[in-house]
Tab-separated table of C-alpha atoms and ligand atoms in Angstrom:
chain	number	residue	atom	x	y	z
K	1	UNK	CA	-67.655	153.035	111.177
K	2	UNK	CA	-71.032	154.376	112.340
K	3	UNK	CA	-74.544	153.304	112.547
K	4	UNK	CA	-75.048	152.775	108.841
K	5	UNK	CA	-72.506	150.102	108.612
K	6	UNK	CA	-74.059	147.674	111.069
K	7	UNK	CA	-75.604	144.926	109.368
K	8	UNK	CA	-79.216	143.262	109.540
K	9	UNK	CA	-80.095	145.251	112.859
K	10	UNK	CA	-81.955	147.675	110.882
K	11	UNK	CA	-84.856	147.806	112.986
K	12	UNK	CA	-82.974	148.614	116.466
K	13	UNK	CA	-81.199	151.424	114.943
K	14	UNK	CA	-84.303	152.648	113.657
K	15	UNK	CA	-85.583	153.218	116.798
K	16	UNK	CA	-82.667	154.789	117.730
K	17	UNK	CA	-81.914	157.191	115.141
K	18	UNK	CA	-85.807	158.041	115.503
K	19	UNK	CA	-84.644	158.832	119.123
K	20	UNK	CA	-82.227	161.021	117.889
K	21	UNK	CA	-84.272	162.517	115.093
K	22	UNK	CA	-87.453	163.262	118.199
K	23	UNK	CA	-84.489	164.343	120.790
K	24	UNK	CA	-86.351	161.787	123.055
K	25	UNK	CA	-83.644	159.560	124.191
K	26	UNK	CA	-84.740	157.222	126.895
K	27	UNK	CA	-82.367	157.417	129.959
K	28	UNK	CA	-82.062	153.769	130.386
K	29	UNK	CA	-82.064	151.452	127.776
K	30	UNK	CA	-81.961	147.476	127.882
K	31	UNK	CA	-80.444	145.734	124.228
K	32	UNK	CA	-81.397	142.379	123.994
K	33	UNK	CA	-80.584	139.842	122.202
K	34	UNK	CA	-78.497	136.486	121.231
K	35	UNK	CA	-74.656	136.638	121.437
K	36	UNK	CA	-72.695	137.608	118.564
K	37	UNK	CA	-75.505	140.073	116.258
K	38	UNK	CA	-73.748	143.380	117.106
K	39	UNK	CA	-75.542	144.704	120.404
K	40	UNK	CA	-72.131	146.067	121.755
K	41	UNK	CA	-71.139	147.315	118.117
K	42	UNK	CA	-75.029	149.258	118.204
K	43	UNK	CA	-73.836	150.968	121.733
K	44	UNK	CA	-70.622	152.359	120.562
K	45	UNK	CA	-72.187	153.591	117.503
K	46	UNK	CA	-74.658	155.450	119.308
K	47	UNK	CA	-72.674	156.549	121.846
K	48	UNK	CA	-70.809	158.348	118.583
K	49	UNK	CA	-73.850	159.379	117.522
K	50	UNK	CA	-75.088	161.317	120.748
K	51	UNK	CA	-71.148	162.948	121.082
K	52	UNK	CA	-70.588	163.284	117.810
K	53	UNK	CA	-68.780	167.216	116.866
K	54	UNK	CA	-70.092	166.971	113.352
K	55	UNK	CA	-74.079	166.273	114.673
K	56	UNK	CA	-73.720	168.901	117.437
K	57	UNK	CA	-72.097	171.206	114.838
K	58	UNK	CA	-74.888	171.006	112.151
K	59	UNK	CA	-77.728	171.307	114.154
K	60	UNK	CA	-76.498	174.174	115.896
K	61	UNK	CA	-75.560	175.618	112.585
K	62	UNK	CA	-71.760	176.026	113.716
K	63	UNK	CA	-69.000	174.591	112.054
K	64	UNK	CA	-66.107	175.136	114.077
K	65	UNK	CA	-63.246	176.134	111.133
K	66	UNK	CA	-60.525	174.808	113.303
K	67	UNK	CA	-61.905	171.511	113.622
K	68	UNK	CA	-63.239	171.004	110.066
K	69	UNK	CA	-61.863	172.299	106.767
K	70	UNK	CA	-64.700	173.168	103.553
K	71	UNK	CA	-64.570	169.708	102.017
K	72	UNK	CA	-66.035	168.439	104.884
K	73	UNK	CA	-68.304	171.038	105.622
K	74	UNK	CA	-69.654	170.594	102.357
K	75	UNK	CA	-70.003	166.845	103.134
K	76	UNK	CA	-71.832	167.788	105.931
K	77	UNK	CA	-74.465	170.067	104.506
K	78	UNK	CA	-74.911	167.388	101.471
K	79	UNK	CA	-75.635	164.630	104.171
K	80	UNK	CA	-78.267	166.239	106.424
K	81	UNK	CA	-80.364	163.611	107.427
K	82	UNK	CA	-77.044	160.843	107.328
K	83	UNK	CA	-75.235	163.497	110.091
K	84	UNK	CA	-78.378	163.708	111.926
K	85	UNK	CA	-78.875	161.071	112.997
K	86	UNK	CA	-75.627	159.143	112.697
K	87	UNK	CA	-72.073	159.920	113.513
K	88	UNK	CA	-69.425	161.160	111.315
K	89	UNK	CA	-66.484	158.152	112.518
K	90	UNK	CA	-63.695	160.534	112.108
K	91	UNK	CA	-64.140	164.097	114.045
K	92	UNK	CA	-62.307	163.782	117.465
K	93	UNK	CA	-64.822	162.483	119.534
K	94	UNK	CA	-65.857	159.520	117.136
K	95	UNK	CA	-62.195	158.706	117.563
K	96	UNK	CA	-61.947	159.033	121.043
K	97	UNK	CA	-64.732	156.884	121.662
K	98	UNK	CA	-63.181	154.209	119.064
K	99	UNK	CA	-60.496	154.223	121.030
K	100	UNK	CA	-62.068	153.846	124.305
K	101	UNK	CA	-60.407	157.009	125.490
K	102	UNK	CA	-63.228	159.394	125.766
K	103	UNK	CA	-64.084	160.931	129.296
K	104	UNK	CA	-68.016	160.583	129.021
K	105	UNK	CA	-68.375	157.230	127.439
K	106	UNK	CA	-67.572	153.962	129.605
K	107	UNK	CA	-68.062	151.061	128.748
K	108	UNK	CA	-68.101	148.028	131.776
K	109	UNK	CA	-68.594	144.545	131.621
K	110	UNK	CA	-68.046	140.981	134.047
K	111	UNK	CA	-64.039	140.750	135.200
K	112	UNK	CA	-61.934	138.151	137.305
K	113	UNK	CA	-62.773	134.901	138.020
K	114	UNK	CA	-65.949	134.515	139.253
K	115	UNK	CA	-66.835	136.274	136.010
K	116	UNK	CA	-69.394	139.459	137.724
K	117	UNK	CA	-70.018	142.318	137.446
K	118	UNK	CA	-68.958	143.927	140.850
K	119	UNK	CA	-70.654	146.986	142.976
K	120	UNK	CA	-67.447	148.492	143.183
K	121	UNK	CA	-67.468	149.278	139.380
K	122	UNK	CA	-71.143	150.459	139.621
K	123	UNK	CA	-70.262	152.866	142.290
K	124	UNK	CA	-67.532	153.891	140.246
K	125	UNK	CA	-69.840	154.260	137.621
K	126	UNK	CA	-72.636	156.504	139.814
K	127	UNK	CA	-69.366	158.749	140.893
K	128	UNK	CA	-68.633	159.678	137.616
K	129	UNK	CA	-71.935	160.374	136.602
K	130	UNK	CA	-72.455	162.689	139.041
K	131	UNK	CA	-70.545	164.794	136.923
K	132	UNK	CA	-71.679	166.369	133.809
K	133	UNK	CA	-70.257	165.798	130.535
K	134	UNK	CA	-66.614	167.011	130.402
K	135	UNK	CA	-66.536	167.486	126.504
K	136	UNK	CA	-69.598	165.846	124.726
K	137	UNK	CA	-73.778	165.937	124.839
K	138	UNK	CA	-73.984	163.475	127.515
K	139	UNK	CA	-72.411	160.799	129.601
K	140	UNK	CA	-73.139	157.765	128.063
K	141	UNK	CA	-72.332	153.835	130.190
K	142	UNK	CA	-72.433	150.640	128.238
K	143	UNK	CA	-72.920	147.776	130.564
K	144	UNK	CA	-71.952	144.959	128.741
K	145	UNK	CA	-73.457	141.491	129.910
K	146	UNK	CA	-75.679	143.675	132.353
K	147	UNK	CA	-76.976	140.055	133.373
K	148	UNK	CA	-73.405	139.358	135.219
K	149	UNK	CA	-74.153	142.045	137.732
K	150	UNK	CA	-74.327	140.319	141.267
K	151	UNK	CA	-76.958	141.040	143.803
K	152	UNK	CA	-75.016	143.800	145.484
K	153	UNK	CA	-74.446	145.399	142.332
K	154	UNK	CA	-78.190	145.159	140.983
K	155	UNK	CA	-79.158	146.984	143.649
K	156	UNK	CA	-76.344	149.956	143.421
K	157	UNK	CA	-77.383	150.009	139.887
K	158	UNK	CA	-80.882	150.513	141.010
K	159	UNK	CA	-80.612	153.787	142.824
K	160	UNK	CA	-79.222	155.026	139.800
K	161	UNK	CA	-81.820	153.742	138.013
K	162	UNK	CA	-84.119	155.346	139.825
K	163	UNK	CA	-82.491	159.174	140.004
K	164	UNK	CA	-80.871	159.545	136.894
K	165	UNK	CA	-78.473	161.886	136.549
K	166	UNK	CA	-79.606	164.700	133.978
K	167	UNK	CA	-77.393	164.540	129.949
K	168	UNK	CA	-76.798	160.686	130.626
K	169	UNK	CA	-77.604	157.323	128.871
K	170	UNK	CA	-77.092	154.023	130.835
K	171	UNK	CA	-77.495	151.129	128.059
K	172	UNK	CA	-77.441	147.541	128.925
K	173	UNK	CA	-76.114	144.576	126.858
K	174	UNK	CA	-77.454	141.256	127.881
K	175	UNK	CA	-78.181	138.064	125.858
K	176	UNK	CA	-80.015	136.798	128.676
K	177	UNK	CA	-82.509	139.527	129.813
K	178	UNK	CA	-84.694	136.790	131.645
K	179	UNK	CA	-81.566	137.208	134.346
K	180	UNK	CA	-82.135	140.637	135.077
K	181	UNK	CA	-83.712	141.727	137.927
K	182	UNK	CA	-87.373	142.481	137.196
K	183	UNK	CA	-87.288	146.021	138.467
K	184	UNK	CA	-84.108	146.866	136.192
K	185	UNK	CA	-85.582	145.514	133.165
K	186	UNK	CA	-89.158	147.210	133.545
K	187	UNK	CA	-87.140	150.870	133.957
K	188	UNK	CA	-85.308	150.101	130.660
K	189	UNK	CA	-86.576	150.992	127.336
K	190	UNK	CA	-85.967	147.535	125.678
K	191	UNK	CA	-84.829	147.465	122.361
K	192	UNK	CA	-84.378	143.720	120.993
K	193	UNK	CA	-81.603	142.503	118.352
K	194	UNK	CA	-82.184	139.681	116.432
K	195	UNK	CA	-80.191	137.012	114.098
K	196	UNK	CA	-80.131	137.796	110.258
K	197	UNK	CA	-81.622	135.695	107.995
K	198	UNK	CA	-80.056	132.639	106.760
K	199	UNK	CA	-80.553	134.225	102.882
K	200	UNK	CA	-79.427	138.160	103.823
K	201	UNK	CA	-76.253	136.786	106.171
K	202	UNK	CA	-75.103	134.413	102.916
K	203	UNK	CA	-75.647	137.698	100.475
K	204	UNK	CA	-73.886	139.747	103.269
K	205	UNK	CA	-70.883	137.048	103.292
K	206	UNK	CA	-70.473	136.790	99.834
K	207	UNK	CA	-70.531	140.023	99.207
K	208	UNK	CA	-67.829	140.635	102.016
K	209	UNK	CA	-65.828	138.050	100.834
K	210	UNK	CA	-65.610	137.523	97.094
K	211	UNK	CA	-63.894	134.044	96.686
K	212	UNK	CA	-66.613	132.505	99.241
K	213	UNK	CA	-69.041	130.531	96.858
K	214	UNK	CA	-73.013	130.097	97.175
K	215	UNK	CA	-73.143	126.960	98.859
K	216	UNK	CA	-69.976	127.591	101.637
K	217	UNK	CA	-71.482	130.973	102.509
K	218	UNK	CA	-74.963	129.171	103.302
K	219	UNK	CA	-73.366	126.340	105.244
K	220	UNK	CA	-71.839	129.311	107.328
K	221	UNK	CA	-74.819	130.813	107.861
K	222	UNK	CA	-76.939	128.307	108.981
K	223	UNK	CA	-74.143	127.019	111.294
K	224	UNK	CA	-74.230	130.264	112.862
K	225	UNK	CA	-77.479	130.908	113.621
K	226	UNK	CA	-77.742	134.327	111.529
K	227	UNK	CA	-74.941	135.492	114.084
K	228	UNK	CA	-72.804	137.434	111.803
K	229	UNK	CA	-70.354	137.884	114.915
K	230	UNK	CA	-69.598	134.217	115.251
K	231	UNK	CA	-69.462	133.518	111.270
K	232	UNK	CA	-66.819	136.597	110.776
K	233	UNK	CA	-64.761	135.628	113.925
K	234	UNK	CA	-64.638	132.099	114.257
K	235	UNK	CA	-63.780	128.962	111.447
K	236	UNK	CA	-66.610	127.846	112.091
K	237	UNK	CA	-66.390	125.168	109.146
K	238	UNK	CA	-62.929	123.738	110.403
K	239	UNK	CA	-64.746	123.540	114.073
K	240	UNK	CA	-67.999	121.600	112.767
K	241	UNK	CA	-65.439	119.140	110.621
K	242	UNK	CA	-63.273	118.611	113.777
K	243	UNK	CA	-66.342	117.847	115.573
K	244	UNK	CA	-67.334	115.684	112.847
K	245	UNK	CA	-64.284	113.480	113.159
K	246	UNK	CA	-64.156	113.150	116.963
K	247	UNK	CA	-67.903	111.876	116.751
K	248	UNK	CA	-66.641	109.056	114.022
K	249	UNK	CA	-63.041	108.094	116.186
K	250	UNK	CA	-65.581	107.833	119.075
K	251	UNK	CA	-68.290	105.742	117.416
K	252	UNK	CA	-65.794	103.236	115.445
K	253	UNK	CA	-62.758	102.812	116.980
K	254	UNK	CA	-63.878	102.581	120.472
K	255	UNK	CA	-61.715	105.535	121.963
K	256	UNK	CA	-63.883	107.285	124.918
K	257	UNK	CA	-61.631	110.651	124.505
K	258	UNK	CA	-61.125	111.272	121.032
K	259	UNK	CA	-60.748	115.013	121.252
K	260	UNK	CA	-58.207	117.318	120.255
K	261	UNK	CA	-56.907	120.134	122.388
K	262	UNK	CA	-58.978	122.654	120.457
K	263	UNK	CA	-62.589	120.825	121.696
K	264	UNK	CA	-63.891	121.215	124.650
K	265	UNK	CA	-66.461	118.772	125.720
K	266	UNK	CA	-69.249	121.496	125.670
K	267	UNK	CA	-68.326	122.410	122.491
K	268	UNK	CA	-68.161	118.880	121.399
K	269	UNK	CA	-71.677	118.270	122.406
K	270	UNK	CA	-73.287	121.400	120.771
K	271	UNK	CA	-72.140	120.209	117.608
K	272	UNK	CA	-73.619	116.863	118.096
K	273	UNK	CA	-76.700	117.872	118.384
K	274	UNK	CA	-76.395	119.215	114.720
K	275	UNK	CA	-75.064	116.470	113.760
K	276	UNK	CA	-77.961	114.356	115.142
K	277	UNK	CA	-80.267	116.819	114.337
K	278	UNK	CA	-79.616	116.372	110.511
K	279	UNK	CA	-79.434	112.525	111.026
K	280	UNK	CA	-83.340	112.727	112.190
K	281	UNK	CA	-84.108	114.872	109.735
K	282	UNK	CA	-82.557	112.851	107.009
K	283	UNK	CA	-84.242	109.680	108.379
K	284	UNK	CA	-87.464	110.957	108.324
K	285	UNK	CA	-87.748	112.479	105.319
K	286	UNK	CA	-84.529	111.669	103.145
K	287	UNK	CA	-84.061	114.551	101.836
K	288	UNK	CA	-80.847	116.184	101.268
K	289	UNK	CA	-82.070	119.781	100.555
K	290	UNK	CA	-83.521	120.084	104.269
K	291	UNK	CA	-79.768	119.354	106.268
K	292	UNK	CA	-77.984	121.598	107.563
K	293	UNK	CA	-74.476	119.881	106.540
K	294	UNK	CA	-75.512	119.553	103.036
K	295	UNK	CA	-71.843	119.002	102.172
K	296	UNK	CA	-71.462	115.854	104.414
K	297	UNK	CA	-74.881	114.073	102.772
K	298	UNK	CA	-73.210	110.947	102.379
K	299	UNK	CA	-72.014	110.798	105.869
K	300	UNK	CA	-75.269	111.808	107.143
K	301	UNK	CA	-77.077	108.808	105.266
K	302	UNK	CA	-74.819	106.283	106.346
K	303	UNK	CA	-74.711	107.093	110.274
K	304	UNK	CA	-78.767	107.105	110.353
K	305	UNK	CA	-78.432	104.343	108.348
K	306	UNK	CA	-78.246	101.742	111.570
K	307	UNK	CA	-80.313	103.748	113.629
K	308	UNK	CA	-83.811	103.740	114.149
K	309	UNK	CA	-85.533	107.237	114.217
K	310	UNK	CA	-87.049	106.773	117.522
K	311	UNK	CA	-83.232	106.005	118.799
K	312	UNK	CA	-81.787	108.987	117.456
K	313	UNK	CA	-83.617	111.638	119.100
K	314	UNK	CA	-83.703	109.559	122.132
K	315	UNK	CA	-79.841	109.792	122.165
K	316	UNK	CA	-80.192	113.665	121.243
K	317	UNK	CA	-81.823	114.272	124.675
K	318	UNK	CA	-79.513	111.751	126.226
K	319	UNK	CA	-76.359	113.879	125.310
K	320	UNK	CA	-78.772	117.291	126.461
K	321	UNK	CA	-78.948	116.226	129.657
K	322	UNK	CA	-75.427	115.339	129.492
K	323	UNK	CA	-74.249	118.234	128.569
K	324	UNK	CA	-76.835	120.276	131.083
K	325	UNK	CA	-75.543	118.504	133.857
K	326	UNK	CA	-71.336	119.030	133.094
K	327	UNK	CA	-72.571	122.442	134.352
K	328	UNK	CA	-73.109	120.939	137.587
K	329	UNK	CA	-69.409	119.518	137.722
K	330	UNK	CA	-70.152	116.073	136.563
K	331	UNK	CA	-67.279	113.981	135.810
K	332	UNK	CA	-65.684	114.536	132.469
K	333	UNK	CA	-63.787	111.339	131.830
K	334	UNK	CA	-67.125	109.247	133.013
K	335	UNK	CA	-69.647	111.564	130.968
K	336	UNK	CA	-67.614	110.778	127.991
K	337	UNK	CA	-67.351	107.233	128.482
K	338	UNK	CA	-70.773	107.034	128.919
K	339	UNK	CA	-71.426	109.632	125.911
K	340	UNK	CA	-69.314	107.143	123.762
K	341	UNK	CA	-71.163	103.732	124.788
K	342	UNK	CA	-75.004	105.885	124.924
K	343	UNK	CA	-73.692	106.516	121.087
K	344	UNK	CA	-72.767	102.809	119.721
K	345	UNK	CA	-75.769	102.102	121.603
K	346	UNK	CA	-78.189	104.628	119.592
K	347	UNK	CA	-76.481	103.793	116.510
K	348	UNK	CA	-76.569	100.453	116.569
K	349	UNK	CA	-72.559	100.398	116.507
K	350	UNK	CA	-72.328	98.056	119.039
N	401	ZN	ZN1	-68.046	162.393	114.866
């Protein structure tokens, strides 16, 4: 895969193949953006990119004959401004970097418990780039939730920040720039990601998978936000109806834990607030067209049935703070005890 192939960040890789095409590549980089929309996907690629053979090879108008036969040196010359700015996917340091095997590219992220990134694997990091390339254009790091970093390894990552090495690219992922320390983010050229739209993510599903019809490749859009990541990876359908049916156990039969193994309470809640969501909506304006769960109308109209507008989003920001404060370690059995009654309550299942 290369550049080309990543879908609905058009604008991001603009930039960046305009990098390319100006041979102004920013030293530092920052890609921002939600979770799941193919910021990590965008780094490889470009890490291709800036190593690629074929690239190198065409603009210095040598085609090495060992490496390359004529078919694909005619490929090459009949894609100019493709190879330019893109990478070929296939010579061997597109495949080394696919593989994760290639001795300028790393690519770091948060590891053991506590989830961090640690200064040990920044200094690790700065030793290697002291170095120059061993085989391609530059030494390129991906640092992959760049937000994870702790304080000791913010600062490491500073100094190189500060002195960069010459022929090398430090990029960093983070869904939550806002964490980042001020003085990393204002020395990193920021280029932001964001969700596809609902209609271009249903075309893109549909067209990715044939036997998905119209109105399922819709409801999988909208329930992921325009993250194509989450809609390709996840059931995300099977997850909402599972949520579905925990919410009705818990509102009618009276059972505080009604979840399956595969739900975690966080979980749970997030998909209660869609649910709840569409309930409002419904109850203010009845109309179908305007939910989210289109397919579950019927349900929809009969929970906000007993419920009084007012109630539901009150109950909506009862179950936020819930699930804010479950952060904080708050007892799970109790916070869904009291999530179950706060629900019949709302309801008006009493
Ligand atoms: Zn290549």
């Amino acid at each position: 895969m290369a550049l080309k192939d990543i879908i609905g960040q058009e604008r991001a890789i603009n930039i960046l193949q305009g990098c390319i095409a100006k041979k102004r590549i920013p030293h530092a980089m920052l890609f921002a953006g939600d979770e799941g929309i193919g910021k990590r996907l965008t780094a490889i690629n470009f890490a291709k990119t800036l190593n690629c053979i074929r690239v190198k090879s065409y603009e210095s108008g040598f085609m090495s004959k060992d490496l390359f036969d004529d078919n694909s040196k005619l490929e090459t010359q009949n894609s100019e401004l493709e190879t330019q700015t893109d990478s070929c996917g296939q010579c061997p340091s597109c495949v080394k970097i696919d593989k994760g095997n290639h001795p300028d590219v790393f690519i770091v992220g948060p590891e053991g418990d506590g989830g961090q990134i640690k200064v040990s694997v920044i200094r690790e990091l700065e030793r290697a780039f002291s170095y120059k390339p061993f085989e391609g254009n530059y030494k390129v790091a991906i640092i992959d939730n760049a937000e994870t970093m702790n304080g000791e390894a913010a600062n490491a990552f500073l100094d190189t920040l500060e002195a960069p090495p010459s022929q090398s690219i430090l990029i960093l992922i983070s869904s939550r720039p806002d964490m980042l320390l001020p003085t990393i983010r204002s020395r990193c050229q920021r280029i932001s990601f964001t969700p596809l739209p609902v209609y271009k993510m249903t075309d893109v599903l549909q067209k990715k998978f044939k036997d998905l019809d119209h109105e399922r490749s819709l409801l999988l859009s909208t329930l992921s936000g325009g993250k194509l990541g989450h809609a390709l990876n996840e059931d995300l359908i099977a997850q909402r109806d599972r949520s579905f049916n925990i919410l009705q156990l818990m509102l009618n039969r009276f059972e505080e834990d009604s979840r399956d193994n595969k739900t975690s309470i966080e979980e749970w809640l997030d998909w209660v607030q869609v649910w709840l969501r569409d309930m409002a909506v419904f109850k203010a304006t009845e109309r179908a067209d305007l939910l989210i769960n289109k397919d579950r109308e019927g349900e929809i109209k009969d929970l906000s049935e007993t419920a009084t507008l007012k109630d539901i989003l009150k109950l909506a920001r009862e179950l936020y703070n819930i699930r804010t404060n479950l952060k904080f370690n708050l007892n799970e059995k109790l916070s869904l005890n009291y999530t179950s009654l706060l629900m019949r309550k709302r309801l008006g299942k009493k």
